[in-house]
mmCIF file with all atom_site columns, C-alpha atoms in Angstrom:
data_model
loop_
_atom_site.group_PDB
_atom_site.id
_atom_site.type_symbol
_atom_site.label_atom_id
_atom_site.label_alt_id
_atom_site.label_comp_id
_atom_site.label_asym_id
_atom_site.label_entity_id
_atom_site.label_seq_id
_atom_site.pdbx_PDB_ins_code
_atom_site.Cartn_x
_atom_site.Cartn_y
_atom_site.Cartn_z
_atom_site.occupancy
_atom_site.B_iso_or_equiv
_atom_site.pdbx_formal_charge
_atom_site.auth_seq_id
_atom_site.auth_comp_id
_atom_site.auth_asym_id
_atom_site.auth_atom_id
_atom_site.pdbx_PDB_model_num
ATOM 1  C CA . VAL A 1 1  ? -100.050 241.047 172.462 1.00 0.00 ? 1  VAL A CA 1
ATOM 2  C CA . GLN A 1 2  ? -97.345  241.704 169.922 1.00 0.00 ? 2  GLN A CA 1
ATOM 3  C CA . GLU A 1 3  ? -98.744  242.492 166.514 1.00 0.00 ? 3  GLU A CA 1
ATOM 4  C CA . LYS A 1 4  ? -96.770  241.956 163.318 1.00 0.00 ? 4  LYS A CA 1
ATOM 5  C CA . ALA A 1 5  ? -96.559  245.671 162.444 1.00 0.00 ? 5  ALA A CA 1
ATOM 6  C CA . ARG A 1 6  ? -95.496  246.599 165.969 1.00 0.00 ? 6  ARG A CA 1
ATOM 7  C CA . ILE A 1 7  ? -92.766  243.946 166.094 1.00 0.00 ? 7  ILE A CA 1
ATOM 8  C CA . LEU A 1 8  ? -91.334  244.983 162.717 1.00 0.00 ? 8  LEU A CA 1
ATOM 9  C CA . ARG A 1 9  ? -91.561  248.694 163.594 1.00 0.00 ? 9  ARG A CA 1
ATOM 10 C CA . GLU A 1 10 ? -89.752  248.112 166.894 1.00 0.00 ? 10 GLU A CA 1
ATOM 11 C CA . LEU A 1 11 ? -87.003  246.033 165.256 1.00 0.00 ? 11 LEU A CA 1
ATOM 12 C CA . ALA A 1 12 ? -86.450  248.824 162.727 1.00 0.00 ? 12 ALA A CA 1
ATOM 13 C CA . ARG A 1 13 ? -86.442  251.534 165.398 1.00 0.00 ? 13 ARG A CA 1
ATOM 14 C CA . VAL A 1 14 ? -83.919  249.787 167.625 1.00 0.00 ? 14 VAL A CA 1
ATOM 15 C CA . ALA A 1 15 ? -81.702  248.820 164.684 1.00 0.00 ? 15 ALA A CA 1
ATOM 16 C CA . ASP A 1 16 ? -81.642  252.452 163.500 1.00 0.00 ? 16 ASP A CA 1
ATOM 17 C CA . GLU A 1 17 ? -81.041  253.912 166.960 1.00 0.00 ? 17 GLU A CA 1
ATOM 18 C CA . THR A 1 18 ? -78.190  251.556 167.771 1.00 0.00 ? 18 THR A CA 1
ATOM 19 C CA . ASN A 1 19 ? -76.430  251.962 164.453 1.00 0.00 ? 19 ASN A CA 1
ATOM 20 C CA . GLY A 1 20 ? -72.756  252.459 165.152 1.00 0.00 ? 20 GLY A CA 1
ATOM 21 C CA . PRO A 1 21 ? -69.511  250.482 165.088 1.00 0.00 ? 21 PRO A CA 1
ATOM 22 C CA . ARG A 1 22 ? -69.153  250.314 168.869 1.00 0.00 ? 22 ARG A CA 1
ATOM 23 C CA . ARG A 1 23 ? -72.743  249.386 169.626 1.00 0.00 ? 23 ARG A CA 1
ATOM 24 C CA . THR A 1 24 ? -73.970  245.911 170.452 1.00 0.00 ? 24 THR A CA 1
ATOM 25 C CA . THR A 1 25 ? -77.668  245.118 170.431 1.00 0.00 ? 25 THR A CA 1
ATOM 26 C CA . VAL A 1 26 ? -79.458  241.978 171.541 1.00 0.00 ? 26 VAL A CA 1
ATOM 27 C CA . PHE A 1 27 ? -82.848  241.200 170.009 1.00 0.00 ? 27 PHE A CA 1
ATOM 28 C CA . TYR A 1 28 ? -84.992  238.539 171.665 1.00 0.00 ? 28 TYR A CA 1
ATOM 29 C CA . LEU A 1 29 ? -88.153  237.285 170.000 1.00 0.00 ? 29 LEU A CA 1
ATOM 30 C CA . SER A 1 30 ? -90.305  234.530 171.480 1.00 0.00 ? 30 SER A CA 1
ATOM 31 C CA . THR A 1 31 ? -93.073  233.241 169.230 1.00 0.00 ? 31 THR A CA 1
ATOM 32 C CA . LEU A 1 32 ? -94.794  230.269 167.663 1.00 0.00 ? 32 LEU A CA 1
ATOM 33 C CA . GLY A 1 33 ? -93.492  229.179 164.290 1.00 0.00 ? 33 GLY A CA 1
ATOM 34 C CA . THR A 1 34 ? -94.454  226.982 161.392 1.00 0.00 ? 34 THR A CA 1
ATOM 35 C CA . THR A 1 35 ? -93.340  226.156 157.883 1.00 0.00 ? 35 THR A CA 1
ATOM 36 C CA . LEU A 1 36 ? -95.235  226.439 154.629 1.00 0.00 ? 36 LEU A CA 1
ATOM 37 C CA . ASP A 1 37 ? -93.756  224.983 151.452 1.00 0.00 ? 37 ASP A CA 1
ATOM 38 C CA . GLY A 1 38 ? -90.441  224.560 153.273 1.00 0.00 ? 38 GLY A CA 1
ATOM 39 C CA . LYS A 1 39 ? -90.248  228.239 154.281 1.00 0.00 ? 39 LYS A CA 1
ATOM 40 C CA . PRO A 1 40 ? -90.158  229.163 157.994 1.00 0.00 ? 40 PRO A CA 1
ATOM 41 C CA . TYR A 1 41 ? -92.704  231.611 159.393 1.00 0.00 ? 41 TYR A CA 1
ATOM 42 C CA . LEU A 1 42 ? -93.030  233.267 162.780 1.00 0.00 ? 42 LEU A CA 1
ATOM 43 C CA . LEU A 1 43 ? -96.526  233.803 164.134 1.00 0.00 ? 43 LEU A CA 1
ATOM 44 C CA . PRO A 1 44 ? -97.091  237.162 165.836 1.00 0.00 ? 44 PRO A CA 1
ATOM 45 C CA . GLY A 1 45 ? -99.915  237.672 168.318 1.00 0.00 ? 45 GLY A CA 1
ATOM 46 C CA . ASP A 1 46 ? -102.305 238.923 165.652 1.00 0.00 ? 46 ASP A CA 1
ATOM 47 C CA . ALA A 1 47 ? -101.578 236.150 163.126 1.00 0.00 ? 47 ALA A CA 1
ATOM 48 C CA . LYS A 1 48 ? -104.622 234.597 161.524 1.00 0.00 ? 48 LYS A CA 1
ATOM 49 C CA . PRO A 1 49 ? -104.217 230.804 161.319 1.00 0.00 ? 49 PRO A CA 1
ATOM 50 C CA . ASP A 1 50 ? -105.573 230.588 157.778 1.00 0.00 ? 50 ASP A CA 1
ATOM 51 C CA . ASP A 1 51 ? -103.864 233.715 156.384 1.00 0.00 ? 51 ASP A CA 1
ATOM 52 C CA . PRO A 1 52 ? -100.098 233.402 155.792 1.00 0.00 ? 52 PRO A CA 1
ATOM 53 C CA . SER A 1 53 ? -99.924  237.102 154.881 1.00 0.00 ? 53 SER A CA 1
ATOM 54 C CA . THR A 1 54 ? -100.395 237.838 158.609 1.00 0.00 ? 54 THR A CA 1
ATOM 55 C CA . TRP A 1 55 ? -97.386  235.690 159.505 1.00 0.00 ? 55 TRP A CA 1
ATOM 56 C CA . MET A 1 56 ? -93.805  236.995 159.529 1.00 0.00 ? 56 MET A CA 1
ATOM 57 C CA . THR A 1 57 ? -91.132  235.597 157.279 1.00 0.00 ? 57 THR A CA 1
ATOM 58 C CA . LEU A 1 58 ? -87.668  235.235 158.705 1.00 0.00 ? 58 LEU A CA 1
ATOM 59 C CA . ASP A 1 59 ? -86.468  237.735 156.101 1.00 0.00 ? 59 ASP A CA 1
ATOM 60 C CA . GLU A 1 60 ? -88.937  240.357 157.428 1.00 0.00 ? 60 GLU A CA 1
ATOM 61 C CA . VAL A 1 61 ? -87.361  239.984 160.863 1.00 0.00 ? 61 VAL A CA 1
ATOM 62 C CA . LEU A 1 62 ? -83.777  240.058 159.578 1.00 0.00 ? 62 LEU A CA 1
ATOM 63 C CA . GLN A 1 63 ? -84.195  242.950 157.119 1.00 0.00 ? 63 GLN A CA 1
ATOM 64 C CA . PRO A 1 64 ? -84.109  245.818 159.654 1.00 0.00 ? 64 PRO A CA 1
ATOM 65 C CA . LEU A 1 65 ? -81.166  244.212 161.450 1.00 0.00 ? 65 LEU A CA 1
ATOM 66 C CA . ARG A 1 66 ? -79.161  244.007 158.222 1.00 0.00 ? 66 ARG A CA 1
ATOM 67 C CA . ARG A 1 67 ? -79.310  247.801 157.819 1.00 0.00 ? 67 ARG A CA 1
ATOM 68 C CA . SER A 1 68 ? -77.323  248.365 160.989 1.00 0.00 ? 68 SER A CA 1
ATOM 69 C CA . ASN A 1 69 ? -73.549  248.188 161.121 1.00 0.00 ? 69 ASN A CA 1
ATOM 70 C CA . ALA A 1 70 ? -73.623  247.585 164.889 1.00 0.00 ? 70 ALA A CA 1
ATOM 71 C CA . GLU A 1 71 ? -72.877  244.189 166.328 1.00 0.00 ? 71 GLU A CA 1
ATOM 72 C CA . ARG A 1 72 ? -76.143  242.281 166.641 1.00 0.00 ? 72 ARG A CA 1
ATOM 73 C CA . LEU A 1 73 ? -77.315  239.173 168.407 1.00 0.00 ? 73 LEU A CA 1
ATOM 74 C CA . LEU A 1 74 ? -80.735  237.826 167.478 1.00 0.00 ? 74 LEU A CA 1
ATOM 75 C CA . ILE A 1 75 ? -82.223  235.208 169.785 1.00 0.00 ? 75 ILE A CA 1
ATOM 76 C CA . LEU A 1 76 ? -85.233  233.463 168.290 1.00 0.00 ? 76 LEU A CA 1
ATOM 77 C CA . ASP A 1 77 ? -87.172  231.445 170.841 1.00 0.00 ? 77 ASP A CA 1
ATOM 78 C CA . VAL A 1 78 ? -89.538  229.672 168.460 1.00 0.00 ? 78 VAL A CA 1
ATOM 79 C CA . ARG A 1 79 ? -91.960  226.955 169.498 1.00 0.00 ? 79 ARG A CA 1
ATOM 80 C CA . PRO A 1 80 ? -92.844  224.955 166.403 1.00 0.00 ? 80 PRO A CA 1
ATOM 81 C CA . VAL A 1 81 ? -96.468  224.013 165.742 1.00 0.00 ? 81 VAL A CA 1
ATOM 82 C CA . ALA A 1 82 ? -97.867  221.688 163.078 1.00 0.00 ? 82 ALA A CA 1
ATOM 83 C CA . SER A 1 83 ? -100.213 224.438 161.963 1.00 0.00 ? 83 SER A CA 1
ATOM 84 C CA . PRO A 1 84 ? -101.115 227.841 163.374 1.00 0.00 ? 84 PRO A CA 1
ATOM 85 C CA . ARG A 1 85 ? -104.351 226.280 164.655 1.00 0.00 ? 85 ARG A CA 1
ATOM 86 C CA . SER A 1 86 ? -102.482 223.609 166.598 1.00 0.00 ? 86 SER A CA 1
ATOM 87 C CA . VAL A 1 87 ? -100.520 223.787 169.825 1.00 0.00 ? 87 VAL A CA 1
ATOM 88 C CA . LEU A 1 88 ? -98.861  220.427 169.251 1.00 0.00 ? 88 LEU A CA 1
ATOM 89 C CA . PRO A 1 89 ? -95.135  220.533 168.527 1.00 0.00 ? 89 PRO A CA 1
ATOM 90 C CA . THR A 1 90 ? -93.861  219.510 165.113 1.00 0.00 ? 90 THR A CA 1
ATOM 91 C CA . GLU A 1 91 ? -90.561  219.461 163.277 1.00 0.00 ? 91 GLU A CA 1
ATOM 92 C CA . ASP A 1 92 ? -88.032  222.241 163.708 1.00 0.00 ? 92 ASP A CA 1
ATOM 93 C CA . VAL A 1 93 ? -88.923  225.588 162.231 1.00 0.00 ? 93 VAL A CA 1
#
């Protein structure tokens, strides 16, 4: 299970360790996603369906990557759900 804190900590660690002009790093994140008030959210393994503070914003994922001057490729494999309690697909996240 990938918890929110662990995912964000690992993104920051790898972004810091690969910082350099001749480095290329690929980040791959596969998760469920949803939107709330038009804002996309990624749902880590420990997300609580009724508590958006346990979800990850796209900015939280991108922030550590922005600190690095290395070339970066972020692959987001997001399966949209109507709500975190549902497994039925919905509109694009």
